[in-house]
């Protein structure tokens, strides 16, 4: 009842305040520039998650990552949005959003916008964060080639000791390579961009290799991931209209898909493809119409495995968007139609659904110091309507100081996060068929959350920026997985029935501080600290948030030297975490190079330092870099049964001609 | 406790080195940047023994390098070949070819004598020689190098030095070498200078 009244209040406030709106962009966002990426010592696109100020991350093999961005979701509900150049990419597969399957590399990125406060941004209502990659689409040169190659190795293998009895350990001669080539061709009004990416990722961790080599039955011993990704974009620019056609495809063979409910990886053939068309038409000096249609295809096919496990997953998604942008009462109004269809041999009760989404956004300047932004999105599956709404205010104290606040209420239909639970309810009994218990209540409840952010921003002078942030999140009716794993000696993996508990509630609070100092144009450094805690909630909610580090600390320093030499150092600290669903594996062990190493449900704090030294040659056309990740060789893991990461180094060469 | 203190000291040393390197570069300026290339050739052997030498004899090594001056100190590129004979039935023979990239600084001692200290990052390609086949391993190490150089004739220098290396394998491998050799300096050809700048 309180929530309904709150929503009515927000809606009426929004309706009253729309008169006198003018168009401009309010963003509660973080911008990660190409320079930030170049100096950070990251090599894979998924590692951009490590550069987001307020994100906590995990990866169990270094290729597939999960993130909790700004406390908007736990590691369950990975429904943060991915966009590249204003095109949405549907990469969510059983609650895994894999950035490494995108058709771009780090080198292609011009900048990344991170939206981490709920609200309407680029036609999407941001609920759990949005990562928007922008690539270089400039038209200065007629024909431009760029390429990128990175190769490296992770330390910690046996090396020459592999020839000595009882001293061998997983041998990783190389990590990568990641190879990419891109051509941008401009002729008349047309721009044609083609690219190709080849990427290998090798498992360096002993237990991970053992688990995967056991499950693969085609006689291969190499355990790792290989993927290719070609893409094509054609843009036609005219005076008042722009057309864009994009097509891309990512394919990975022997992708070891890790499903938490299974406690192990299952090798698969994984495919993501996108074909889309969009246009933007300027209809007057104050109005613009955007329309788009996108088709996405996500597939998981069977790869020979000892469990005979077959995902048989062929998901087709068609979305169509129509949006009006104007400098008027309502600055953005639009409608999205989405159709999802799952093709599989599992007997489904329902193999498709439709979603219709209506949204609008407005901004109102009360006076020159106070402005309000309001957004609303209504989503329906034709049976039920749910709202998503946000209200933000910016109060400008003076030229140097601002206070921003944002409040939002978001309710979700089960179709909006069509994960394993949703499709299992509709007959996709993947786990039951393969002998795993998967227990859930029927019907699935609609989840909702209430968020509040208060931000103080101060650019004390041109050398010094401070951002102080306080947040509150209240989650209602969550559907969370509950497991209690035991170790399976024969398969080197972990077994547990999975129970979905519905109606879980909980609240978290967080404070964060970001300081940036530009000492001079050649040297700047950034300090970030945040503390997050679940303050109230059901036991399952609290234990779920114990998997997310309470404290995060990061320090980044960028230094430019003579002759185009740049040095970047980044340090990240994530405090210890506790994984109560793995309590029963305490004391289980595995052997590596005659040493016994124990599994644990309590993970120690993670401290990583990356350093990158970069030199540009031939008028900046060629760049060579040396990257060292985990400089102090701290042995750390993100996940109780995940890989441990050691010191790794990479040589990176790129060209832009 | 002693190990923890040692680890903290190691980290402090690396950080101190990086920050000193970065900070001095902010203020240093010279017109000798990339002006010369010093080519060197050395030969030597391992000095001390440790756990590694329970399985292999002391290594015998040859080393070559090129050093170019930078705004502060010099950048160096090096190649080293080392052979390790395995102790009977305990391991396999090894050949190690490494390429290194580093930075160092010369300190004049007397008129013709200088002390050159450097730190370098090294990539090793190790050939493991089995009876019927050869396999390879790729590893990295961090080297600390100290050389005394005596300018005995024109652009020629006599070199005597020691090198300490830590290889980051599961069981870390430490090597300490002595080297004796000779170096020769030339003016950097214009096309190389243009490329580097």
Coordinates of N, CA and C in Angstrom, one line a residue, chain A residues 153-165 167 169 171-173 520 522-523 555 557 559-565 567 569 592-595 597 611 613 615-618 622 626-628 631-634 647-649 651, chain B residues 7 10-12 14-15 18-19 21-23 25-29 33-34 50-53 55-56 70-71 75 90-92 94 101 121-124 126 128 130 136-140 167-173 194-197:
Chain A
X153 N 51.4 -14.1 -20.7 CA 51.5 -15.4 -20.0 C 51.3 -15.2 -18.5
X154 N 50.7 -16.2 -17.9 CA 50.5 -16.0 -16.4 C 51.5 -16.9 -15.7
X155 N 52.1 -16.3 -14.7 CA 53.1 -17.0 -13.9 C 52.5 -18.1 -13.0
X156 N 53.3 -18.8 -12.3 CA 52.8 -19.7 -11.3 C 52.7 -21.1 -11.9
X157 N 53.1 -21.4 -13.1 CA 53.2 -22.8 -13.6 C 54.5 -23.4 -13.1
X158 N 54.6 -24.7 -13.4 CA 55.8 -25.4 -13.0 C 57.1 -24.9 -13.6
X159 N 57.0 -24.5 -14.9 CA 58.2 -24.1 -15.6 C 59.1 -25.3 -15.8
X160 N 60.4 -25.1 -15.6 CA 61.3 -26.3 -15.8 C 61.1 -27.4 -14.7
X161 N 60.5 -27.0 -13.6 CA 60.2 -28.0 -12.6 C 59.2 -29.1 -13.1
X162 N 58.5 -28.8 -14.2 CA 57.6 -29.8 -14.8 C 58.3 -31.1 -15.1
X163 N 59.6 -31.0 -15.3 CA 60.3 -32.2 -15.7 C 60.8 -32.9 -14.4
X164 N 60.5 -32.4 -13.2 CA 60.9 -33.0 -12.0 C 59.7 -33.7 -11.3
X165 N 59.9 -34.9 -10.9 CA 58.8 -35.6 -10.3 C 58.2 -34.9 -9.1
X167 N 56.7 -32.2 -9.0 CA 56.8 -30.7 -9.0 C 55.9 -30.0 -10.1
X169 N 52.9 -28.5 -12.4 CA 51.7 -27.7 -12.1 C 51.1 -27.3 -13.5
X171 N 50.5 -25.9 -16.9 CA 51.4 -25.2 -17.7 C 50.8 -24.2 -18.6
X172 N 51.0 -22.9 -18.5 CA 50.4 -22.0 -19.4 C 51.5 -21.2 -20.1
X173 N 51.7 -21.5 -21.3 CA 52.8 -20.9 -22.0 C 52.3 -19.5 -22.6
X520 N 49.3 18.2 -12.8 CA 49.5 19.0 -14.0 C 49.0 18.2 -15.2
X522 N 50.3 16.4 -17.2 CA 51.0 15.1 -17.4 C 50.7 14.1 -16.3
X523 N 50.1 14.6 -15.2 CA 50.0 13.7 -14.0 C 48.7 13.9 -13.3
X555 N 43.0 2.9 -6.3 CA 43.9 4.1 -6.6 C 44.4 4.0 -8.0
X557 N 46.8 6.0 -11.0 CA 47.7 7.2 -11.3 C 48.2 7.1 -12.7
X559 N 50.5 8.9 -15.7 CA 51.7 9.8 -15.9 C 52.1 9.8 -17.4
X560 N 52.2 11.0 -18.0 CA 52.6 11.1 -19.3 C 54.1 11.7 -19.3
X561 N 54.9 11.0 -20.1 CA 56.3 11.5 -20.1 C 56.7 11.9 -21.5
X562 N 57.9 12.3 -21.7 CA 58.4 12.8 -23.0 C 58.3 11.6 -24.0
X563 N 58.3 12.0 -25.3 CA 58.4 11.1 -26.4 C 57.2 10.1 -26.4
X564 N 56.0 10.6 -26.0 CA 54.8 9.7 -26.0 C 55.0 8.5 -25.2
X565 N 55.6 8.6 -24.0 CA 55.7 7.4 -23.1 C 54.6 7.7 -22.0
X567 N 52.7 6.0 -18.4 CA 52.8 5.0 -17.4 C 51.5 5.1 -16.6
X569 N 49.3 3.2 -13.3 CA 49.3 2.2 -12.2 C 47.9 2.2 -11.6
X592 N 48.6 -29.5 -5.9 CA 49.3 -28.8 -7.0 C 50.8 -28.8 -6.6
X593 N 51.5 -29.3 -7.5 CA 53.0 -29.4 -7.4 C 53.4 -29.8 -6.0
X594 N 52.9 -30.9 -5.6 CA 53.2 -31.6 -4.3 C 52.8 -30.8 -3.1
X595 N 51.9 -29.7 -3.3 CA 51.4 -29.0 -2.2 C 49.9 -29.2 -2.1
X597 N 46.3 -27.8 -1.3 CA 45.6 -26.6 -1.2 C 44.1 -26.8 -0.9
X611 N 50.3 -2.5 -13.8 CA 51.1 -1.4 -14.3 C 51.2 -1.5 -15.8
X613 N 53.2 0.3 -19.2 CA 54.1 1.2 -19.7 C 53.9 1.2 -21.3
X615 N 54.5 3.1 -25.2 CA 55.3 4.0 -26.0 C 54.7 4.1 -27.4
X616 N 54.5 5.3 -27.9 CA 54.0 5.5 -29.2 C 55.1 5.8 -30.2
X617 N 55.0 5.2 -31.4 CA 56.0 5.3 -32.4 C 55.4 5.9 -33.7
X618 N 56.3 6.4 -34.6 CA 55.9 6.8 -35.9 C 54.7 7.7 -35.9
X622 N 51.8 3.8 -34.3 CA 52.0 2.4 -33.7 C 52.2 2.6 -32.2
X626 N 53.7 -2.6 -22.5 CA 54.0 -3.8 -21.6 C 53.1 -3.6 -20.4
X627 N 52.3 -4.7 -20.2 CA 51.3 -4.7 -19.1 C 51.7 -5.8 -18.1
X628 N 51.7 -5.4 -16.8 CA 51.9 -6.4 -15.8 C 50.7 -6.4 -14.9
X631 N 51.0 -7.2 -10.0 CA 52.4 -7.0 -10.0 C 53.1 -7.6 -8.8
X632 N 52.4 -7.7 -7.6 CA 53.0 -8.2 -6.4 C 52.7 -9.7 -6.3
X633 N 52.2 -10.3 -7.3 CA 51.9 -11.8 -7.3 C 51.1 -12.2 -6.1
X634 N 50.1 -11.5 -5.8 CA 49.2 -11.9 -4.7 C 48.3 -13.0 -5.2
X647 N 50.6 -13.4 -11.0 CA 51.2 -12.4 -11.8 C 51.1 -12.8 -13.3
X648 N 50.7 -11.8 -14.1 CA 50.6 -12.1 -15.5 C 51.1 -10.9 -16.3
X649 N 51.8 -11.1 -17.4 CA 52.3 -10.0 -18.2 C 51.8 -10.2 -19.7
X651 N 52.2 -8.4 -23.7 CA 52.8 -7.4 -24.7 C 51.6 -7.1 -25.7
Chain B
X7 N 58.3 -9.7 2.4 CA 57.3 -9.4 1.3 C 57.0 -7.9 1.2
X10 N 60.0 -6.1 -0.2 CA 60.0 -6.3 -1.6 C 59.1 -5.3 -2.3
X11 N 57.8 -5.3 -1.8 CA 56.8 -4.4 -2.5 C 57.2 -3.0 -2.4
X12 N 57.7 -2.6 -1.2 CA 58.1 -1.2 -1.0 C 59.2 -0.9 -1.9
X14 N 59.9 -2.2 -4.9 CA 59.4 -2.1 -6.3 C 58.6 -0.8 -6.5
X15 N 57.8 -0.4 -5.5 CA 57.0 0.8 -5.6 C 58.0 2.0 -5.6
X18 N 59.6 2.3 -8.9 CA 58.7 2.9 -9.9 C 58.5 4.4 -9.8
X19 N 58.2 4.8 -8.5 CA 57.9 6.2 -8.3 C 59.1 7.1 -8.5
X21 N 61.6 6.4 -10.5 CA 61.7 6.5 -12.0 C 60.8 7.5 -12.6
X22 N 59.5 7.5 -12.1 CA 58.5 8.4 -12.7 C 58.8 9.8 -12.3
X23 N 59.1 10.0 -11.0 CA 59.3 11.4 -10.6 C 60.5 12.1 -11.2
X25 N 61.8 11.6 -14.0 CA 61.6 11.8 -15.4 C 60.8 13.1 -15.6
X26 N 59.9 13.4 -14.6 CA 59.1 14.7 -14.7 C 60.0 15.9 -14.8
X27 N 61.1 15.9 -14.2 CA 62.0 17.1 -14.1 C 63.2 17.0 -15.0
X28 N 63.6 15.8 -15.5 CA 64.8 15.6 -16.2 C 64.6 16.1 -17.7
X29 N 65.7 16.7 -18.2 CA 65.7 17.0 -19.6 C 67.1 17.0 -20.1
X33 N 68.9 12.5 -25.7 CA 67.9 11.4 -25.8 C 68.1 10.6 -27.1
X34 N 68.3 9.3 -27.0 CA 68.4 8.3 -28.1 C 69.6 8.7 -29.0
X50 N 71.2 -23.0 -5.1 CA 70.0 -23.0 -4.2 C 69.2 -24.3 -4.6
X51 N 67.9 -24.3 -4.2 CA 67.1 -25.5 -4.4 C 67.1 -26.0 -5.9
X52 N 67.1 -25.0 -6.8 CA 67.1 -25.3 -8.2 C 68.3 -26.2 -8.6
X53 N 69.4 -26.0 -7.9 CA 70.6 -26.7 -8.3 C 70.7 -28.1 -7.7
X55 N 68.6 -30.1 -8.9 CA 68.2 -30.8 -10.1 C 69.1 -30.4 -11.3
X56 N 69.6 -29.2 -11.3 CA 70.4 -28.7 -12.5 C 71.8 -28.2 -12.0
X70 N 68.1 8.0 -22.3 CA 66.8 8.7 -22.3 C 66.9 10.0 -21.5
X71 N 65.8 10.6 -21.2 CA 65.9 11.9 -20.5 C 66.6 11.8 -19.1
X75 N 67.4 3.3 -21.5 CA 66.6 2.1 -21.7 C 67.6 1.0 -22.3
X90 N 67.6 -36.8 -12.6 CA 66.7 -35.9 -11.7 C 65.8 -35.0 -12.5
X91 N 66.3 -34.5 -13.7 CA 65.5 -33.6 -14.5 C 65.9 -33.7 -16.0
X92 N 65.6 -32.8 -16.8 CA 66.0 -32.8 -18.2 C 66.8 -31.5 -18.5
X94 N 68.2 -28.1 -20.1 CA 67.4 -26.9 -20.5 C 68.3 -26.0 -21.3
X101 N 63.7 -6.1 -21.3 CA 63.6 -4.7 -21.5 C 63.7 -4.1 -20.2
X121 N 62.8 -6.4 -17.1 CA 61.7 -7.3 -17.2 C 62.0 -8.3 -18.3
X122 N 62.0 -9.6 -18.0 CA 62.6 -10.6 -18.9 C 61.5 -11.7 -19.3
X123 N 61.5 -12.0 -20.6 CA 60.7 -13.1 -21.1 C 61.6 -14.2 -21.5
X124 N 61.4 -15.4 -20.9 CA 62.3 -16.6 -21.2 C 61.5 -17.5 -22.1
X126 N 62.2 -21.4 -22.7 CA 63.1 -22.4 -22.2 C 62.8 -23.7 -23.0
X128 N 63.1 -27.5 -23.3 CA 63.4 -28.7 -22.4 C 63.7 -29.9 -23.4
X130 N 64.2 -33.5 -24.1 CA 63.9 -34.9 -23.7 C 64.7 -35.8 -24.7
X136 N 58.8 -26.7 -25.1 CA 59.3 -25.4 -24.6 C 58.3 -24.8 -23.5
X137 N 58.9 -23.9 -22.7 CA 58.1 -23.3 -21.7 C 58.4 -21.8 -21.8
X138 N 57.4 -21.0 -21.5 CA 57.6 -19.5 -21.5 C 57.4 -19.0 -20.1
X139 N 58.4 -18.3 -19.6 CA 58.3 -17.7 -18.2 C 58.8 -16.3 -18.2
X140 N 58.5 -15.6 -17.1 CA 59.0 -14.3 -16.9 C 59.8 -14.1 -15.7
X167 N 62.6 -15.8 -11.2 CA 61.7 -16.3 -12.2 C 60.4 -16.7 -11.5
X168 N 59.2 -16.2 -12.1 CA 58.0 -16.3 -11.4 C 57.2 -17.6 -11.8
X169 N 57.8 -18.7 -11.4 CA 57.2 -20.0 -11.5 C 56.5 -20.4 -10.2
X170 N 55.8 -21.5 -10.2 CA 55.1 -21.9 -8.9 C 56.0 -22.0 -7.8
X171 N 57.2 -22.7 -7.9 CA 58.3 -22.6 -7.0 C 59.3 -21.6 -7.6
X172 N 59.3 -20.4 -7.0 CA 60.2 -19.3 -7.6 C 61.6 -19.8 -7.8
X173 N 62.2 -19.4 -8.9 CA 63.6 -19.8 -9.2 C 64.5 -18.6 -9.2
X194 N 64.4 8.6 -35.4 CA 63.1 9.0 -35.8 C 62.0 8.1 -35.3
X195 N 62.3 6.8 -35.5 CA 61.3 5.7 -35.1 C 61.1 5.8 -33.6
X196 N 62.2 5.9 -32.8 CA 62.1 5.9 -31.4 C 61.3 7.2 -30.8
X197 N 61.5 8.3 -31.6 CA 60.9 9.5 -31.1 C 59.5 9.7 -31.5

